[in-house]
Amino acid sequence: MIPATARAHPAFAYLRAHRGRPATWSDRYTSVFGLLVAAAVLGRPVAEALAGLARHADPARIGAGVALVAAAYAGLLALARALGPVVLPAADAAWLVTSPLPRRAVLSRTALLLLSAAALTGAALGLAALSVFGAPGDLGARLAAALVLGVAAGVGGMAAAVLGQQSPAADTRLQFLIAGMFSVAVLAAVSGAGPGRRILAAVAGAPASLGAAVAGVASMVAAFLVRRAWAALGRIPARTILASSTRTARVTSAATTLDPGMLTWVAEDVHWRGRALRSRPWPRLVSRLGPASALAWQEWLRVGRRPGRLAALLCAAALPAVCANAAGGSAPAAGVLLCGVLLGGALTAAAMCTGGVRRDGGDPALARMLAVDARAATTARAVLPALLAAVWSALALAGLQAAGALPAGAWWTLGPAAAPALAAGALRMARRRPVDHSMPVIDTPGGAVPTGPLIWAATGPDVALLGSLPALAALVTRPADVVPYVAAQAVAGAAVLAAYILRSARRTGA
């Protein structure tokens, strides 16, 4: 109940003014016409997709599918926790949250939007889970149970994220939930290929009434969490909403200006802000190797101070094996999917330790003031990205071979051989400039394509792709003897990294 004194406040008048005018007949006609057009366009594909669910699931692929669904749900919760989830436009947050208005009245519109988004996302996850387990009988009942279960999971998870924003204890429980879902993903991926296959097959063959009962229980738990989250809206601290709103505004600005590079700065700033770091002595070897090694040592310290992120990165090395198992290792498209996941994962592993290079690229004057040889500094800074890319790709290839997606042989050696090229690509990504929106737009039959964002996105991956061609060719053709490809990859990777270091040193005037 909003007190009478608050209703007279100018901020409340602002809220009423921004809640929109009542819908007119024109608005209703536009909405109904849009829904009919959407139904006419999407009706047939959706009906065919739903009819395709009426099948028996492949027991060999259930584990990988469950792992992907669980990992997607955990990622959704982690994203909601990182962004807020309750936020306002930055200007509204600075004015309304600090006003004497009831906080629940200020945040209710955002809460309804969150509820809608969580319901839609949960329904999509429910359909994905049903496609994994299949629906050999009672398609209607199983589809309804999957949708209800997915919506309950999405809404309940979002309510848990709102509770975590209000209370540190609830935030700790949310982190345990995220870690638990990731653990379920790993367990399903590992046991689904062995002893857990029978359990998952039994779940797929369970009667529809059991799924309906589980969906009912999940709905009651979700309703309980939503009620608690609605009550907690009025107790969310102002500083939390202001910080989340500011962070989301920066992310939105990066998305609307097509400058994704800003997102990494936002993530780094959020993590390190307000942290008290203990000073540690440098290893003697680093001091003896000269100033370039000392300059690169900061990246080793940065990685060492975030062991959780490093552990998550190493666990993500199982993702290519899970994707290959879910897509079918012998399918023609599996080779292309495998190459894309491997290249993207290894390049991500290499790029997570290039903060110093990115800072020097943004402020070249600071790099020149350090009086360190640019070629030596680039060489020293390439060691850690190459090491992480080598470890990640070697683990990923070993996992693929263990899952049966690769023939016998030392396939894991392709990872260390391609690591120098991946490090060169990561360093090039760190030094790329913001998106140039003044570049021309290409008209295609599918619409206008701006070249600025395309060139920005290709800067870095182009070098990694060029230097990893022997390894990618081996993964696509899957020869009986991989040793010649490893040798060619080692030469190509070293050549690409050497050429990049020489070229980057010339550009910086070394």
Coordinates of C-alpha atoms in Angstrom, one line a residue:
M1 CA 0.0 0.0 0.0
I2 CA 1.5 3.3 -1.1
P3 CA 1.0 6.1 1.6
A4 CA -0.8 9.2 0.7
T5 CA 2.2 11.4 1.3
A6 CA 4.2 9.4 -1.3
R7 CA 1.5 9.6 -3.9
A8 CA 1.9 13.4 -3.9
H9 CA 5.6 13.2 -4.5
P10 CA 6.9 14.4 -7.9
A11 CA 8.7 11.1 -8.4
F12 CA 5.4 9.2 -8.2
A13 CA 3.9 11.6 -10.8
Y14 CA 7.0 10.7 -13.0
L15 CA 6.2 7.0 -12.6
R16 CA 2.6 7.5 -13.6
A17 CA 3.6 9.6 -16.7
H18 CA 5.9 6.8 -17.9
R19 CA 3.5 3.9 -17.5
G20 CA 2.1 4.7 -20.9
R21 CA -1.3 5.7 -22.1
P22 CA -4.3 3.3 -22.3
A23 CA -4.4 1.0 -25.3
T24 CA -6.5 2.3 -28.2
W25 CA -8.4 0.4 -30.8
S26 CA -5.6 1.0 -33.2
D27 CA -3.1 -0.5 -30.7
R28 CA -5.3 -3.6 -30.2
Y29 CA -5.7 -4.0 -34.0
T30 CA -1.9 -3.8 -34.5
S31 CA -1.3 -6.3 -31.8
V32 CA -3.8 -8.8 -33.0
F33 CA -2.6 -8.4 -36.6
G34 CA 1.0 -8.9 -35.6
L35 CA 0.1 -12.1 -33.7
L36 CA -1.8 -13.5 -36.7
V37 CA 1.1 -12.8 -39.0
A38 CA 3.5 -14.4 -36.6
A39 CA 1.2 -17.5 -36.3
A40 CA 1.0 -17.7 -40.1
V41 CA 4.7 -17.5 -40.5
L42 CA 5.8 -19.7 -37.6
G43 CA 2.9 -22.1 -37.3
R44 CA 4.0 -24.7 -39.8
P45 CA 7.7 -24.9 -38.7
V46 CA 6.7 -25.0 -35.0
A47 CA 4.1 -27.8 -35.8
E48 CA 6.7 -29.8 -37.7
A49 CA 9.2 -29.4 -34.9
L50 CA 6.7 -30.5 -32.2
A51 CA 5.7 -33.5 -34.3
G52 CA 9.3 -34.4 -34.6
L53 CA 9.4 -34.8 -30.8
A54 CA 7.3 -37.9 -30.9
R55 CA 10.2 -40.4 -31.1
H56 CA 12.3 -42.5 -28.9
A57 CA 15.5 -40.8 -27.7
D58 CA 18.9 -42.1 -28.6
P59 CA 20.4 -43.4 -25.3
A60 CA 23.9 -42.6 -26.4
R61 CA 23.1 -38.9 -26.8
I62 CA 20.8 -38.3 -23.8
G63 CA 23.7 -37.5 -21.5
A64 CA 25.3 -34.9 -23.7
G65 CA 21.9 -33.3 -24.3
V66 CA 21.1 -33.1 -20.6
A67 CA 24.6 -31.6 -20.0
L68 CA 24.0 -28.9 -22.5
V69 CA 20.5 -28.0 -21.1
A70 CA 21.9 -27.9 -17.5
A71 CA 24.8 -25.8 -18.6
A72 CA 22.5 -23.4 -20.4
Y73 CA 20.3 -23.1 -17.3
A74 CA 23.4 -22.5 -15.1
G75 CA 24.6 -19.8 -17.6
L76 CA 21.2 -18.1 -17.5
L77 CA 21.3 -17.9 -13.6
A78 CA 24.9 -16.7 -13.8
L79 CA 24.0 -14.0 -16.3
A80 CA 21.0 -12.9 -14.2
R81 CA 23.3 -12.6 -11.1
A82 CA 25.9 -10.7 -13.0
L83 CA 23.5 -8.1 -14.5
G84 CA 21.3 -7.6 -11.5
P85 CA 18.7 -8.9 -12.2
V86 CA 16.6 -6.0 -10.9
V87 CA 17.8 -2.9 -12.7
L88 CA 16.4 0.5 -13.8
P89 CA 17.7 3.0 -16.4
A90 CA 20.7 4.7 -14.9
A91 CA 19.0 8.1 -14.6
D92 CA 15.8 6.7 -13.1
A93 CA 17.8 4.7 -10.6
A94 CA 19.8 7.7 -9.5
W95 CA 16.6 9.7 -8.9
L96 CA 13.8 7.2 -8.0
V97 CA 15.7 4.7 -5.9
T98 CA 17.0 7.4 -3.6
S99 CA 13.5 9.1 -3.4
P100 CA 11.1 8.3 -0.5
L101 CA 8.9 6.3 -2.8
P102 CA 8.1 2.7 -1.9
R103 CA 10.8 0.7 -3.5
R104 CA 8.5 -2.1 -4.6
A105 CA 6.3 0.4 -6.6
V106 CA 9.5 1.7 -8.3
L107 CA 10.7 -1.8 -9.2
S108 CA 7.4 -3.5 -10.0
R109 CA 7.6 -2.8 -13.7
T110 CA 11.1 -4.3 -14.0
A111 CA 9.9 -7.3 -12.0
L112 CA 7.1 -8.0 -14.4
L113 CA 9.5 -7.8 -17.4
L114 CA 11.8 -10.2 -15.6
L115 CA 8.9 -12.5 -15.0
S116 CA 8.0 -12.5 -18.7
A117 CA 11.6 -13.0 -19.9
A118 CA 12.1 -15.9 -17.4
A119 CA 8.9 -17.6 -18.4
L120 CA 9.8 -17.5 -22.1
T121 CA 13.4 -18.6 -21.5
G122 CA 12.2 -21.4 -19.3
A123 CA 9.7 -22.6 -21.9
A124 CA 12.6 -22.8 -24.4
L125 CA 14.7 -24.8 -22.0
G126 CA 11.7 -27.1 -21.4
L127 CA 11.3 -27.8 -25.1
A128 CA 15.1 -28.4 -25.4
A129 CA 14.9 -30.9 -22.6
L130 CA 11.9 -32.7 -24.2
S131 CA 13.8 -32.9 -27.5
V132 CA 16.6 -34.6 -25.6
F133 CA 14.4 -37.2 -23.8
G134 CA 11.9 -37.6 -26.7
A135 CA 8.2 -38.3 -26.4
P136 CA 7.5 -41.8 -27.6
G137 CA 3.9 -41.6 -26.4
D138 CA 1.4 -39.1 -24.9
L139 CA 3.0 -36.2 -26.8
G140 CA 0.4 -33.7 -25.6
A141 CA 0.9 -34.6 -21.9
R142 CA 4.6 -34.7 -22.1
L143 CA 4.8 -31.4 -24.0
A144 CA 2.6 -29.7 -21.4
A145 CA 4.7 -31.1 -18.5
A146 CA 7.9 -30.0 -20.2
L147 CA 6.6 -26.5 -20.7
V148 CA 5.3 -26.2 -17.2
L149 CA 8.6 -27.6 -15.8
G150 CA 10.7 -25.3 -17.9
V151 CA 8.6 -22.2 -17.0
A152 CA 8.8 -23.1 -13.3
A153 CA 12.5 -23.6 -13.5
G154 CA 13.0 -20.2 -15.3
V155 CA 10.7 -18.3 -13.1
G156 CA 12.0 -19.9 -9.9
G157 CA 15.6 -19.3 -10.9
M158 CA 14.9 -15.7 -11.6
A159 CA 13.2 -15.3 -8.3
A160 CA 16.2 -16.9 -6.6
A161 CA 18.4 -14.3 -8.4
V162 CA 16.2 -11.5 -7.1
L163 CA 16.5 -12.9 -3.6
G164 CA 20.2 -13.1 -4.0
Q165 CA 20.3 -9.4 -4.9
Q166 CA 18.5 -8.5 -1.7
S167 CA 20.5 -10.7 0.7
P168 CA 24.1 -11.9 0.8
A169 CA 23.0 -15.2 2.3
A170 CA 20.5 -15.8 -0.5
D171 CA 23.3 -14.8 -3.0
T172 CA 25.4 -17.6 -1.5
R173 CA 22.6 -20.1 -2.0
L174 CA 22.2 -18.9 -5.6
Q175 CA 25.9 -19.5 -6.2
F176 CA 25.6 -23.0 -4.8
L177 CA 22.6 -23.5 -7.2
I178 CA 24.7 -22.4 -10.2
A179 CA 27.6 -24.6 -9.1
G180 CA 25.2 -27.5 -8.6
M181 CA 23.8 -27.1 -12.1
F182 CA 27.2 -27.1 -13.6
S183 CA 28.0 -30.2 -11.6
V184 CA 24.9 -31.8 -13.0
A185 CA 26.1 -30.9 -16.5
V186 CA 29.5 -32.5 -15.9
L187 CA 28.0 -35.6 -14.3
A188 CA 25.5 -36.1 -17.1
A189 CA 28.3 -35.6 -19.7
V190 CA 30.6 -38.1 -18.0
S191 CA 28.1 -40.7 -16.8
G192 CA 25.9 -40.5 -19.8
A193 CA 28.5 -42.2 -21.9
G194 CA 28.9 -45.0 -19.4
P195 CA 27.1 -46.2 -16.3
G196 CA 24.5 -43.4 -16.2
R197 CA 23.2 -44.3 -19.6
R198 CA 20.6 -46.7 -18.2
I199 CA 19.4 -44.2 -15.6
L200 CA 18.9 -41.5 -18.3
A201 CA 17.2 -44.0 -20.6
A202 CA 14.9 -45.0 -17.7
V203 CA 14.0 -41.3 -17.2
A204 CA 13.3 -40.9 -20.9
G205 CA 10.9 -43.9 -20.7
A206 CA 9.1 -42.8 -17.6
P207 CA 5.3 -42.4 -17.8
A208 CA 3.9 -39.0 -18.6
S209 CA 2.1 -38.9 -15.3
L210 CA 5.4 -38.9 -13.4
G211 CA 6.5 -35.9 -15.5
A212 CA 3.3 -34.1 -14.7
A213 CA 3.8 -34.7 -11.0
V214 CA 7.3 -33.3 -11.1
A215 CA 6.1 -30.3 -13.0
G216 CA 3.4 -29.7 -10.4
V217 CA 5.9 -29.8 -7.5
A218 CA 8.3 -27.5 -9.4
S219 CA 5.4 -25.1 -10.0
M220 CA 4.6 -24.9 -6.3
V221 CA 8.3 -24.3 -5.5
A222 CA 8.5 -21.6 -8.1
A223 CA 5.3 -19.9 -6.8
F224 CA 6.8 -19.9 -3.3
L225 CA 10.1 -18.3 -4.6
V226 CA 8.2 -15.7 -6.6
R227 CA 6.2 -14.7 -3.6
R228 CA 9.3 -14.3 -1.5
A229 CA 11.0 -12.3 -4.3
W230 CA 8.0 -10.0 -4.6
A231 CA 8.2 -9.4 -0.8
A232 CA 11.9 -8.8 -1.1
L233 CA 11.6 -6.1 -3.8
G234 CA 11.1 -3.4 -1.1
R235 CA 14.2 -4.4 0.8
I236 CA 16.8 -4.5 -2.0
P237 CA 19.5 -2.0 -0.9
A238 CA 19.8 1.2 -3.0
R239 CA 23.5 0.7 -3.5
T240 CA 22.9 -2.7 -5.1
I241 CA 20.3 -1.4 -7.5
L242 CA 22.5 1.6 -8.4
A243 CA 25.5 -0.6 -9.1
S244 CA 23.5 -3.0 -11.2
S245 CA 21.8 -0.2 -13.1
T246 CA 25.1 1.4 -13.9
R247 CA 26.7 -1.8 -15.0
T248 CA 23.7 -2.7 -17.2
A249 CA 23.7 0.8 -18.7
R250 CA 27.4 0.3 -19.7
V251 CA 26.6 -3.2 -21.2
T252 CA 23.6 -1.7 -23.1
S253 CA 25.7 1.1 -24.4
A254 CA 28.3 -1.4 -25.6
A255 CA 25.6 -3.4 -27.3
T256 CA 23.8 -0.5 -29.0
T257 CA 27.1 1.1 -30.2
L258 CA 28.3 -2.3 -31.4
D259 CA 31.4 -2.1 -29.3
P260 CA 31.6 -5.5 -27.6
G261 CA 35.2 -4.8 -26.4
M262 CA 33.7 -2.6 -23.7
L263 CA 32.1 -5.7 -22.1
T264 CA 35.4 -7.1 -21.1
W265 CA 36.3 -3.8 -19.4
V266 CA 33.0 -3.9 -17.6
A267 CA 33.6 -7.4 -16.4
E268 CA 37.2 -6.6 -15.2
D269 CA 36.1 -3.4 -13.5
V270 CA 33.2 -5.2 -11.6
H271 CA 35.6 -7.9 -10.4
W272 CA 38.5 -5.9 -9.2
R273 CA 36.7 -2.8 -7.9
G274 CA 37.1 -2.5 -4.1
R275 CA 39.3 -5.5 -3.7
A276 CA 42.3 -5.3 -1.4
L277 CA 45.2 -7.3 -3.0
R278 CA 48.1 -8.6 -1.0
S279 CA 51.6 -7.7 -2.2
R280 CA 53.7 -10.7 -3.2
P281 CA 57.4 -10.9 -4.0
W282 CA 58.3 -11.6 -7.6
P283 CA 60.1 -14.8 -8.5
R284 CA 63.8 -14.5 -8.9
L285 CA 63.6 -16.0 -12.4
V286 CA 61.2 -13.2 -13.5
S287 CA 63.6 -10.5 -12.2
R288 CA 66.6 -12.1 -14.0
L289 CA 64.9 -12.3 -17.3
G290 CA 64.6 -8.6 -17.7
P291 CA 61.9 -5.9 -17.7
A292 CA 59.8 -7.5 -20.5
S293 CA 59.2 -10.6 -18.4
A294 CA 58.5 -8.5 -15.4
L295 CA 55.9 -6.6 -17.4
A296 CA 54.3 -9.9 -18.5
W297 CA 54.3 -11.3 -15.0
Q298 CA 51.2 -9.2 -14.1
E299 CA 49.1 -11.4 -16.3
W300 CA 50.3 -14.5 -14.5
L301 CA 49.4 -12.8 -11.2
R302 CA 46.0 -11.8 -12.5
V303 CA 45.2 -15.4 -13.6
G304 CA 46.5 -16.8 -10.3
R305 CA 44.3 -14.5 -8.3
R306 CA 41.2 -15.9 -10.0
P307 CA 41.4 -19.7 -9.6
G308 CA 37.7 -20.1 -10.0
R309 CA 37.8 -18.7 -13.5
L310 CA 40.8 -20.9 -14.3
A311 CA 39.0 -24.0 -13.0
A312 CA 35.9 -23.1 -15.0
L313 CA 38.0 -22.7 -18.1
L314 CA 39.6 -26.2 -17.7
C315 CA 36.2 -27.7 -17.0
A316 CA 34.9 -26.1 -20.2
A317 CA 37.4 -28.3 -22.2
A318 CA 34.8 -31.1 -22.0
L319 CA 32.3 -29.0 -24.0
P320 CA 33.6 -30.1 -27.5
A321 CA 33.2 -33.7 -26.5
V322 CA 29.7 -33.1 -25.2
C323 CA 28.7 -31.2 -28.4
A324 CA 30.2 -33.9 -30.6
N325 CA 28.2 -36.5 -28.7
A326 CA 25.0 -34.6 -28.8
A327 CA 25.3 -33.8 -32.6
G328 CA 26.5 -37.3 -33.5
G329 CA 30.2 -37.8 -34.2
S330 CA 29.8 -39.3 -37.7
A331 CA 27.5 -36.6 -39.1
P332 CA 29.0 -34.4 -41.8
A333 CA 28.1 -31.3 -39.9
A334 CA 29.8 -32.6 -36.8
G335 CA 33.2 -31.9 -38.2
V336 CA 32.4 -28.2 -38.9
L337 CA 30.8 -27.9 -35.5
L338 CA 33.7 -29.5 -33.8
C339 CA 36.2 -27.2 -35.5
G340 CA 34.2 -24.1 -34.6
V341 CA 33.8 -25.1 -30.9
L342 CA 37.5 -26.1 -30.6
L343 CA 38.8 -22.9 -32.3
G344 CA 36.4 -20.6 -30.3
G345 CA 37.2 -22.3 -27.0
A346 CA 41.0 -22.3 -27.4
L347 CA 40.9 -18.7 -28.6
T348 CA 38.8 -17.7 -25.6
A349 CA 41.3 -19.4 -23.3
A350 CA 44.2 -17.5 -24.9
A351 CA 42.3 -14.2 -24.8
M352 CA 41.5 -14.3 -21.1
C353 CA 45.0 -13.3 -20.2
T354 CA 45.7 -10.4 -22.5
G355 CA 44.5 -7.5 -20.3
G356 CA 47.9 -5.8 -20.4
V357 CA 48.1 -5.9 -24.2
R358 CA 44.6 -4.5 -24.4
R359 CA 45.5 -1.7 -22.0
D360 CA 48.6 -0.8 -24.0
G361 CA 46.6 -0.8 -27.2
G362 CA 44.1 1.7 -25.7
D363 CA 46.9 3.9 -24.4
P364 CA 50.1 3.7 -26.5
A365 CA 51.7 6.6 -24.7
L366 CA 51.7 4.6 -21.4
A367 CA 53.4 1.7 -23.2
R368 CA 56.2 4.0 -24.6
M369 CA 56.8 5.5 -21.1
L370 CA 57.6 2.1 -19.7
A371 CA 60.8 2.1 -21.9
V372 CA 60.5 -1.7 -22.6
D373 CA 61.4 -3.1 -26.0
A374 CA 58.0 -3.7 -27.8
R375 CA 59.2 -6.9 -29.5
A376 CA 60.5 -8.4 -26.2
A377 CA 57.4 -7.4 -24.4
T378 CA 55.1 -8.9 -27.0
T379 CA 57.1 -12.1 -26.9
A380 CA 56.9 -12.3 -23.2
R381 CA 53.2 -11.6 -23.1
A382 CA 52.6 -14.4 -25.7
V383 CA 53.8 -17.1 -23.4
L384 CA 50.8 -17.3 -21.1
P385 CA 48.1 -17.2 -23.8
A386 CA 50.0 -19.9 -25.7
L387 CA 50.3 -22.0 -22.6
L388 CA 46.6 -21.7 -21.7
A389 CA 45.5 -22.4 -25.3
A390 CA 47.8 -25.4 -25.4
V391 CA 46.5 -26.9 -22.2
W392 CA 42.8 -26.2 -23.1
S393 CA 43.0 -27.6 -26.6
A394 CA 45.0 -30.6 -25.6
L395 CA 42.4 -31.5 -22.9
A396 CA 39.6 -30.9 -25.4
L397 CA 41.1 -33.2 -28.0
A398 CA 41.8 -35.8 -25.4
G399 CA 38.2 -35.6 -24.3
L400 CA 37.0 -36.0 -27.9
Q401 CA 39.2 -39.0 -28.4
A402 CA 37.9 -40.6 -25.2
A403 CA 34.3 -39.9 -26.4
G404 CA 35.0 -41.8 -29.6
A405 CA 34.8 -38.8 -31.9
L406 CA 38.4 -39.1 -33.0
P407 CA 40.4 -42.2 -34.2
A408 CA 43.4 -43.6 -32.5
G409 CA 46.6 -41.5 -32.4
A410 CA 48.2 -38.6 -30.6
W411 CA 45.5 -36.1 -31.5
W412 CA 46.1 -34.1 -28.4
T413 CA 49.4 -32.9 -29.7
L414 CA 47.6 -30.8 -32.3
G415 CA 46.7 -28.5 -29.4
P416 CA 50.2 -27.5 -28.3
A417 CA 51.2 -27.3 -32.0
A418 CA 48.4 -24.8 -32.7
A419 CA 48.9 -22.8 -29.5
P420 CA 51.4 -20.2 -31.0
A421 CA 48.9 -19.3 -33.7
L422 CA 46.1 -19.0 -31.2
A423 CA 48.2 -16.8 -29.0
A424 CA 48.9 -14.5 -32.0
G425 CA 45.2 -14.3 -32.7
A426 CA 44.4 -13.4 -29.0
L427 CA 47.1 -10.7 -29.0
R428 CA 45.7 -9.3 -32.2
M429 CA 42.2 -9.3 -30.7
A430 CA 43.4 -7.4 -27.7
R431 CA 44.9 -4.6 -29.8
R432 CA 42.1 -4.1 -32.2
R433 CA 40.5 -0.6 -32.2
P434 CA 36.8 0.1 -31.5
V435 CA 34.3 -0.6 -34.3
D436 CA 34.5 1.9 -37.1
H437 CA 30.9 2.8 -37.9
S438 CA 32.0 5.1 -40.8
M439 CA 32.9 2.1 -43.0
P440 CA 30.6 1.4 -46.0
V441 CA 27.5 -0.8 -45.8
I442 CA 27.2 -3.6 -48.3
D443 CA 23.7 -4.2 -49.8
T444 CA 22.9 -7.9 -50.1
P445 CA 19.7 -9.8 -51.0
G446 CA 19.3 -10.6 -47.4
G447 CA 19.6 -6.9 -46.3
A448 CA 22.3 -4.3 -45.6
V449 CA 25.5 -5.6 -44.0
P450 CA 27.7 -3.0 -42.1
T451 CA 31.4 -3.8 -42.7
G452 CA 32.7 -2.1 -39.6
P453 CA 31.4 -4.7 -37.1
L454 CA 32.4 -7.5 -39.5
I455 CA 36.0 -6.4 -39.7
W456 CA 36.1 -5.8 -36.0
A457 CA 34.8 -9.3 -35.3
A458 CA 37.2 -10.9 -37.8
T459 CA 40.3 -9.1 -36.4
G460 CA 42.1 -11.7 -34.4
P461 CA 40.2 -14.9 -35.3
D462 CA 41.5 -14.4 -38.9
V463 CA 45.1 -14.9 -37.7
A464 CA 44.1 -17.8 -35.5
L465 CA 42.2 -19.5 -38.3
L466 CA 45.0 -19.0 -40.8
G467 CA 47.6 -20.4 -38.4
S468 CA 45.5 -23.4 -37.4
L469 CA 44.6 -24.6 -40.9
P470 CA 46.6 -27.9 -40.7
A471 CA 44.9 -28.8 -37.4
L472 CA 41.5 -27.9 -38.8
A473 CA 42.1 -30.0 -41.9
A474 CA 43.1 -33.0 -39.8
L475 CA 39.9 -32.6 -37.7
V476 CA 37.7 -32.5 -40.8
T477 CA 39.4 -35.3 -42.8
R478 CA 40.4 -37.4 -39.7
P479 CA 43.4 -39.2 -41.3
A480 CA 44.7 -42.5 -40.0
D481 CA 48.1 -40.9 -39.2
V482 CA 48.0 -37.5 -37.6
V483 CA 51.7 -37.0 -37.2
P484 CA 52.3 -35.2 -40.5
Y485 CA 49.5 -32.8 -39.6
V486 CA 51.1 -32.1 -36.2
A487 CA 54.4 -31.3 -37.8
A488 CA 52.8 -29.0 -40.4
Q489 CA 50.8 -27.3 -37.6
A490 CA 53.8 -26.8 -35.4
V491 CA 55.6 -25.0 -38.3
A492 CA 52.6 -22.9 -39.3
G493 CA 51.8 -21.9 -35.7
A494 CA 55.4 -20.8 -35.0
A495 CA 55.6 -18.9 -38.3
V496 CA 52.4 -17.0 -37.7
L497 CA 53.4 -16.0 -34.1
A498 CA 56.9 -14.9 -35.3
A499 CA 55.4 -12.9 -38.1
Y500 CA 52.9 -11.2 -35.8
I501 CA 55.6 -10.3 -33.3
L502 CA 57.8 -8.8 -36.0
R503 CA 54.9 -6.8 -37.5
S504 CA 53.5 -5.6 -34.2
A505 CA 57.0 -4.4 -33.2
R506 CA 57.3 -2.4 -36.4
R507 CA 53.9 -0.7 -35.8
T508 CA 54.9 0.3 -32.3
G509 CA 58.2 1.8 -33.6
A510 CA 60.6 -0.7 -31.8

